[in-house]
PDB file of C-alpha atoms in Angstrom:
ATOM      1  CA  UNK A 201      12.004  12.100  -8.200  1.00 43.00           C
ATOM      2  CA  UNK A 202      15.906  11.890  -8.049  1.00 57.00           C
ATOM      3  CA  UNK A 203      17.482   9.712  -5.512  1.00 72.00           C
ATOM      4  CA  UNK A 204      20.344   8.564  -4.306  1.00 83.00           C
ATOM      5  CA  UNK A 205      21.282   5.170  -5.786  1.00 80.00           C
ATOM      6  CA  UNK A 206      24.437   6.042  -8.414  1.00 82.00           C
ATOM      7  CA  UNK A 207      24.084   2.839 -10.370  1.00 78.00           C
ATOM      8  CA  UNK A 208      20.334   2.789 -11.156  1.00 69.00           C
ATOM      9  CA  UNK A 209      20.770   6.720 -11.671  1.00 75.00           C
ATOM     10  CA  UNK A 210      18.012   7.509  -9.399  1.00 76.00           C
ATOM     11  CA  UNK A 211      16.649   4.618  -7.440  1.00 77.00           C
ATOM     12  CA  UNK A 212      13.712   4.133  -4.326  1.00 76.00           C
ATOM     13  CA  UNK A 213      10.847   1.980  -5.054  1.00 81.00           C
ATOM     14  CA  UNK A 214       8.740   4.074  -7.459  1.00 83.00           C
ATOM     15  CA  UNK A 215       5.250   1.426  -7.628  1.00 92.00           C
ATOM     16  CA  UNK A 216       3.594  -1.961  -6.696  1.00 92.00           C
ATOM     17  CA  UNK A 217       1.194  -3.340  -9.179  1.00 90.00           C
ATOM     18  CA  UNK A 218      -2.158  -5.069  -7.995  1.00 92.00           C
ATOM     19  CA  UNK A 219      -4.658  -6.761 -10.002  1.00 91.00           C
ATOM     20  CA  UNK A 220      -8.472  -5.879  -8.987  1.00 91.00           C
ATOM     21  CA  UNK A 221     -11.468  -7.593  -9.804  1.00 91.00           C
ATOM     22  CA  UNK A 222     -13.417  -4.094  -7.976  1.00 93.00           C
ATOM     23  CA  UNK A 223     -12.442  -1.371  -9.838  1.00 94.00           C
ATOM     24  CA  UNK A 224     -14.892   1.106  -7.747  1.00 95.00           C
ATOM     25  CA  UNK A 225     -14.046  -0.520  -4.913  1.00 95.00           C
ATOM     26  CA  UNK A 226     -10.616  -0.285  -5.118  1.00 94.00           C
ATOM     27  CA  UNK A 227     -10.647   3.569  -5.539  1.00 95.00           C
ATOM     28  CA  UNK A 228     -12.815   4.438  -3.066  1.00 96.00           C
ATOM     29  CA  UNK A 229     -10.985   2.525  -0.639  1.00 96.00           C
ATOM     30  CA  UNK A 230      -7.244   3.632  -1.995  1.00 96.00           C
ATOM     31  CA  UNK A 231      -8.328   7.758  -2.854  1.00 96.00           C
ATOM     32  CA  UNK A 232     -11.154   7.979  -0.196  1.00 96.00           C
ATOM     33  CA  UNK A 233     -10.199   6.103   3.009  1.00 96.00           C
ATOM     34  CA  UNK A 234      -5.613   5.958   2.325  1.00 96.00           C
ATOM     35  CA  UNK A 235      -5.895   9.351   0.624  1.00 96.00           C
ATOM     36  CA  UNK A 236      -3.928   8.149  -2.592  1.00 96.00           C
ATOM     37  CA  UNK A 237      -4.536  10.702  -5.443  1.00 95.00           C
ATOM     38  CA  UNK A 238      -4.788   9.403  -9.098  1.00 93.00           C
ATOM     39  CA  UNK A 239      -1.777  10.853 -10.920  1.00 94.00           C
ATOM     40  CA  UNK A 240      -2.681   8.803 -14.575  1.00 93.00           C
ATOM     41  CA  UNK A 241      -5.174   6.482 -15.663  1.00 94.00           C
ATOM     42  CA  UNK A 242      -6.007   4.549 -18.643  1.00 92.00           C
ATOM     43  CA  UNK A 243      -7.849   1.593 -20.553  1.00 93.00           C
ATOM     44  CA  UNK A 244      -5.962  -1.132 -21.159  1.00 89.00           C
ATOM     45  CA  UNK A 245      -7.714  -4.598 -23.401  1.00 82.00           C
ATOM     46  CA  UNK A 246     -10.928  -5.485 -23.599  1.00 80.00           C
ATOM     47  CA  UNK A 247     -11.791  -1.453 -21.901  1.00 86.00           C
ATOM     48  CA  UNK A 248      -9.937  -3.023 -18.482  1.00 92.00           C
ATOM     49  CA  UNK A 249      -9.086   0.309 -16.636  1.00 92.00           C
ATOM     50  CA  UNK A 250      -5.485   0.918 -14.890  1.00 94.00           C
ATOM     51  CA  UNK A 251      -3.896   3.504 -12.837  1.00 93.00           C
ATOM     52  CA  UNK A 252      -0.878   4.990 -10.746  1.00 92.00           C
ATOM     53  CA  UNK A 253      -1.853   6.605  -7.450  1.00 93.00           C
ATOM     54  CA  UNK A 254       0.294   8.413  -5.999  1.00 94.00           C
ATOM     55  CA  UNK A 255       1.109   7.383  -2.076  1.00 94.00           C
ATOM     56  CA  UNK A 256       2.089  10.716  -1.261  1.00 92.00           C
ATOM     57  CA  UNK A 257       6.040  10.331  -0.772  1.00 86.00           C
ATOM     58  CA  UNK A 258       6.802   9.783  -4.237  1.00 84.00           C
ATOM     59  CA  UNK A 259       5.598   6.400  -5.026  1.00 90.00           C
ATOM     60  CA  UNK A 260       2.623   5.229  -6.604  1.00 93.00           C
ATOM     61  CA  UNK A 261       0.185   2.209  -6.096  1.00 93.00           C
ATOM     62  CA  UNK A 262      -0.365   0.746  -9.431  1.00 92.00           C
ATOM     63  CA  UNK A 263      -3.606  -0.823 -10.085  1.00 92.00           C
ATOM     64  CA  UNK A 264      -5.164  -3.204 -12.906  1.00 92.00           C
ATOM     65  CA  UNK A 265      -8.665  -3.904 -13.561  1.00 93.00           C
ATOM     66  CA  UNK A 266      -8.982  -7.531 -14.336  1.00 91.00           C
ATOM     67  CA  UNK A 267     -12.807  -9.272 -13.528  1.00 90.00           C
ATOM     68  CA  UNK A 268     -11.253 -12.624 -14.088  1.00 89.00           C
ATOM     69  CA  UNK A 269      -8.506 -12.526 -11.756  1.00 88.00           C
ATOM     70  CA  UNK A 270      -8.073 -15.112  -9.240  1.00 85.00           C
ATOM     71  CA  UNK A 271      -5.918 -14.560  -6.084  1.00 78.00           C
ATOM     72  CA  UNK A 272      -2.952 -16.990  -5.231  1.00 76.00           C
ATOM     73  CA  UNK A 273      -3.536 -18.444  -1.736  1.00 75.00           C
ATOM     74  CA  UNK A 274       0.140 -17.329  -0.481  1.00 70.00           C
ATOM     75  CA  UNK A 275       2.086 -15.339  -3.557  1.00 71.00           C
ATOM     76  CA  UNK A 276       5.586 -14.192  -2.812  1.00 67.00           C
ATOM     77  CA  UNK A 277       4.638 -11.128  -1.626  1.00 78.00           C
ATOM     78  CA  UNK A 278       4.645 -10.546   2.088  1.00 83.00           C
ATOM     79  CA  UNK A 279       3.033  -7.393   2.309  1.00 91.00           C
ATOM     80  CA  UNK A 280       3.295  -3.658   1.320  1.00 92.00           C
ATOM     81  CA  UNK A 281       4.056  -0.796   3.351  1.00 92.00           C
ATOM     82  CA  UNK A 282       2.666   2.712   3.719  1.00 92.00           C
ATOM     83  CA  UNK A 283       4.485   5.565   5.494  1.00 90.00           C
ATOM     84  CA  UNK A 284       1.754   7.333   8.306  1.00 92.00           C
ATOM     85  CA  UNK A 285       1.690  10.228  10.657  1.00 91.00           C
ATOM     86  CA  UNK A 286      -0.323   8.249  12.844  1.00 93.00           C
ATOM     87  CA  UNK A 287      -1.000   4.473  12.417  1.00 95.00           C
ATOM     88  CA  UNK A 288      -3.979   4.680  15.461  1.00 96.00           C
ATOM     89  CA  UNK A 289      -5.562   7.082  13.276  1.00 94.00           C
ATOM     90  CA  UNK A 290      -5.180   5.435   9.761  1.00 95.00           C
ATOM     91  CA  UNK A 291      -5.984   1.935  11.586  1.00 95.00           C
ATOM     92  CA  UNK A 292      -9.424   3.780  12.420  1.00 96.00           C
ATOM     93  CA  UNK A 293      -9.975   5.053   8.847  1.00 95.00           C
ATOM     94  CA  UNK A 294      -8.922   1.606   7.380  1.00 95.00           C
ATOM     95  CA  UNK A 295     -11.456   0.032  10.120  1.00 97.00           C
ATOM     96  CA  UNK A 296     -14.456   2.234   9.193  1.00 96.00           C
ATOM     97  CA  UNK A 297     -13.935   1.537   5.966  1.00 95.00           C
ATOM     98  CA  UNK A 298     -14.768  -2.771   6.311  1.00 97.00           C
ATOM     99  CA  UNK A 299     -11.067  -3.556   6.558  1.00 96.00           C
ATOM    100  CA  UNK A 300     -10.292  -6.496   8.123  1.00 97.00           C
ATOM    101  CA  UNK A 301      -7.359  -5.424  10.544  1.00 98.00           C
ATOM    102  CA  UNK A 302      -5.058  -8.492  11.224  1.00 97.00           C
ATOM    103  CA  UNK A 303      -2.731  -6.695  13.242  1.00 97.00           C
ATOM    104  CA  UNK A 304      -3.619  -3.566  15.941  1.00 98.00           C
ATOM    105  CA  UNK A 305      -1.496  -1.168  16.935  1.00 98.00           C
ATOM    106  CA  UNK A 306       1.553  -1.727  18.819  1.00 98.00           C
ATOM    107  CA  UNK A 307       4.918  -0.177  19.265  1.00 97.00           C
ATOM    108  CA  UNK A 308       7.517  -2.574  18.084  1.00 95.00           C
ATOM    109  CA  UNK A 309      11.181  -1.999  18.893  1.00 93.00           C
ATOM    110  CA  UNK A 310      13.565  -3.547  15.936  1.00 92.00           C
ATOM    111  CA  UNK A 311      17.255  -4.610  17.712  1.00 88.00           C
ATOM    112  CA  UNK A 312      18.773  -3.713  14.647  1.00 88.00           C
ATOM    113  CA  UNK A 313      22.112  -5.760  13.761  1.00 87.00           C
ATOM    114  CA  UNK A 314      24.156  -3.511  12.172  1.00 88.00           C
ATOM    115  CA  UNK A 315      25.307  -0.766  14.558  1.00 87.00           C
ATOM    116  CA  UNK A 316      22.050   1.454  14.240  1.00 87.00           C
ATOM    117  CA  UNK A 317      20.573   0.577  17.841  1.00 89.00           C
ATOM    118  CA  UNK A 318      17.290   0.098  18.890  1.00 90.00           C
ATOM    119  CA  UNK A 319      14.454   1.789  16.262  1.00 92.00           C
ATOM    120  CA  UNK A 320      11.053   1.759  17.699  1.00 94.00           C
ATOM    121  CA  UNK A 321       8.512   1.828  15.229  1.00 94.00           C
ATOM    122  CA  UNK A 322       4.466   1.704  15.443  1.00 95.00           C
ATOM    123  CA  UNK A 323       2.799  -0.218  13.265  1.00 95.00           C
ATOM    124  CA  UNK A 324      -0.300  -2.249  12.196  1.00 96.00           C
ATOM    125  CA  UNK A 325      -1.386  -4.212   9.781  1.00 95.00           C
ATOM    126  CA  UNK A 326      -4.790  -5.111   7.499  1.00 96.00           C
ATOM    127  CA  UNK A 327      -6.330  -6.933   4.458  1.00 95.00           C
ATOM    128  CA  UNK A 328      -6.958  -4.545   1.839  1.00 94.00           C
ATOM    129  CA  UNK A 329      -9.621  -4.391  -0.925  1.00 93.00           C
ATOM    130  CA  UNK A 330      -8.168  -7.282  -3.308  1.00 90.00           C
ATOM    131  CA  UNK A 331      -6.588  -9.905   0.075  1.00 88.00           C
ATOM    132  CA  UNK A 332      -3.325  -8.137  -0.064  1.00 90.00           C
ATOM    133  CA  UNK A 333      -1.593  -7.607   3.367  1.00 92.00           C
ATOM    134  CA  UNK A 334      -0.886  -3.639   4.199  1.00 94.00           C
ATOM    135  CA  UNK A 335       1.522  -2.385   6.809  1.00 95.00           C
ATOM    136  CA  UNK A 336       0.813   0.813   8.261  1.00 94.00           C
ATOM    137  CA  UNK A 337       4.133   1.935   9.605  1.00 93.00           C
ATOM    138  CA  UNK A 338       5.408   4.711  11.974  1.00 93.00           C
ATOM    139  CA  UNK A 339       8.807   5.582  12.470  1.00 90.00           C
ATOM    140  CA  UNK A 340      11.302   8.878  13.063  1.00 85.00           C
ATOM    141  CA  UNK A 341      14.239   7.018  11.585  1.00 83.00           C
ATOM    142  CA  UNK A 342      13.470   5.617   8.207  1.00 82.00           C
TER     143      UNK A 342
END
């Protein structure tokens, strides 16, 4: 996809890369229950799978098979954002599907600080598959 930033010749976030010790898991919960669709997978050492899924704006989850992998107990990632239509809805899904939600819905109004005004934005938030923190985000503006 072509965007807008002139010195990267393109630009926008195109993937985030996970590690998974549950391959199955993983998919199920990514394709079946966030409706990611694979766009390319492959075997990587030791016949570890991998895969980019595509989001559905453009940008792909990234995920790596890796049984030995160990979680850090607070990485340097905060959490990772998806783009919904309706974040009561996709809380549900995520719910039904053994997702540990950490934060429900609520409409959050962000007093921007650089002339935009006021965005309101619903949003949620829950533990995914592999401990990573997911945002489920709603907004008109961004």
């Amino acid at each position: 996809m072509s965007g807008t930033n002139k010195t990267l010749g393109g630009g926008g976030l195109h993937h985030v890369a996970l590690k998974t010790t549950d391959w199955e898991g993983s998919l199920a919960f990514y394709c079946d229950v966030l409706g990611f669709v694979p766009k390319v997978t492959w075997t990587i050492v030791a016949e570890r799978r991998a895969g980019m899924f595509d989001t559905g704006g453009g940008n792909y989850l990234e995920i790596f098979e890796d049984p030995d992998y160990t979680a850090a107990s607070n990485g340097s990632l905060i959490h990772l954002a998806v783009r919904t239509h309706s974040v009561d809805e996709t809380t549900a899904r995520v719910r039904a599907a053994g997702m540990r939600i950490t934060v429900e819905p609520k409409d959050v109004v962000i007093a921007t600080t650089n002339g935009v005004g006021p965005v309101p934005v619903r949003l949620s938030f829950f533990e995914g598959p592999n401990g990573e923190v997911w945002e489920l985000f709603e907004n008109a503006l961004t």
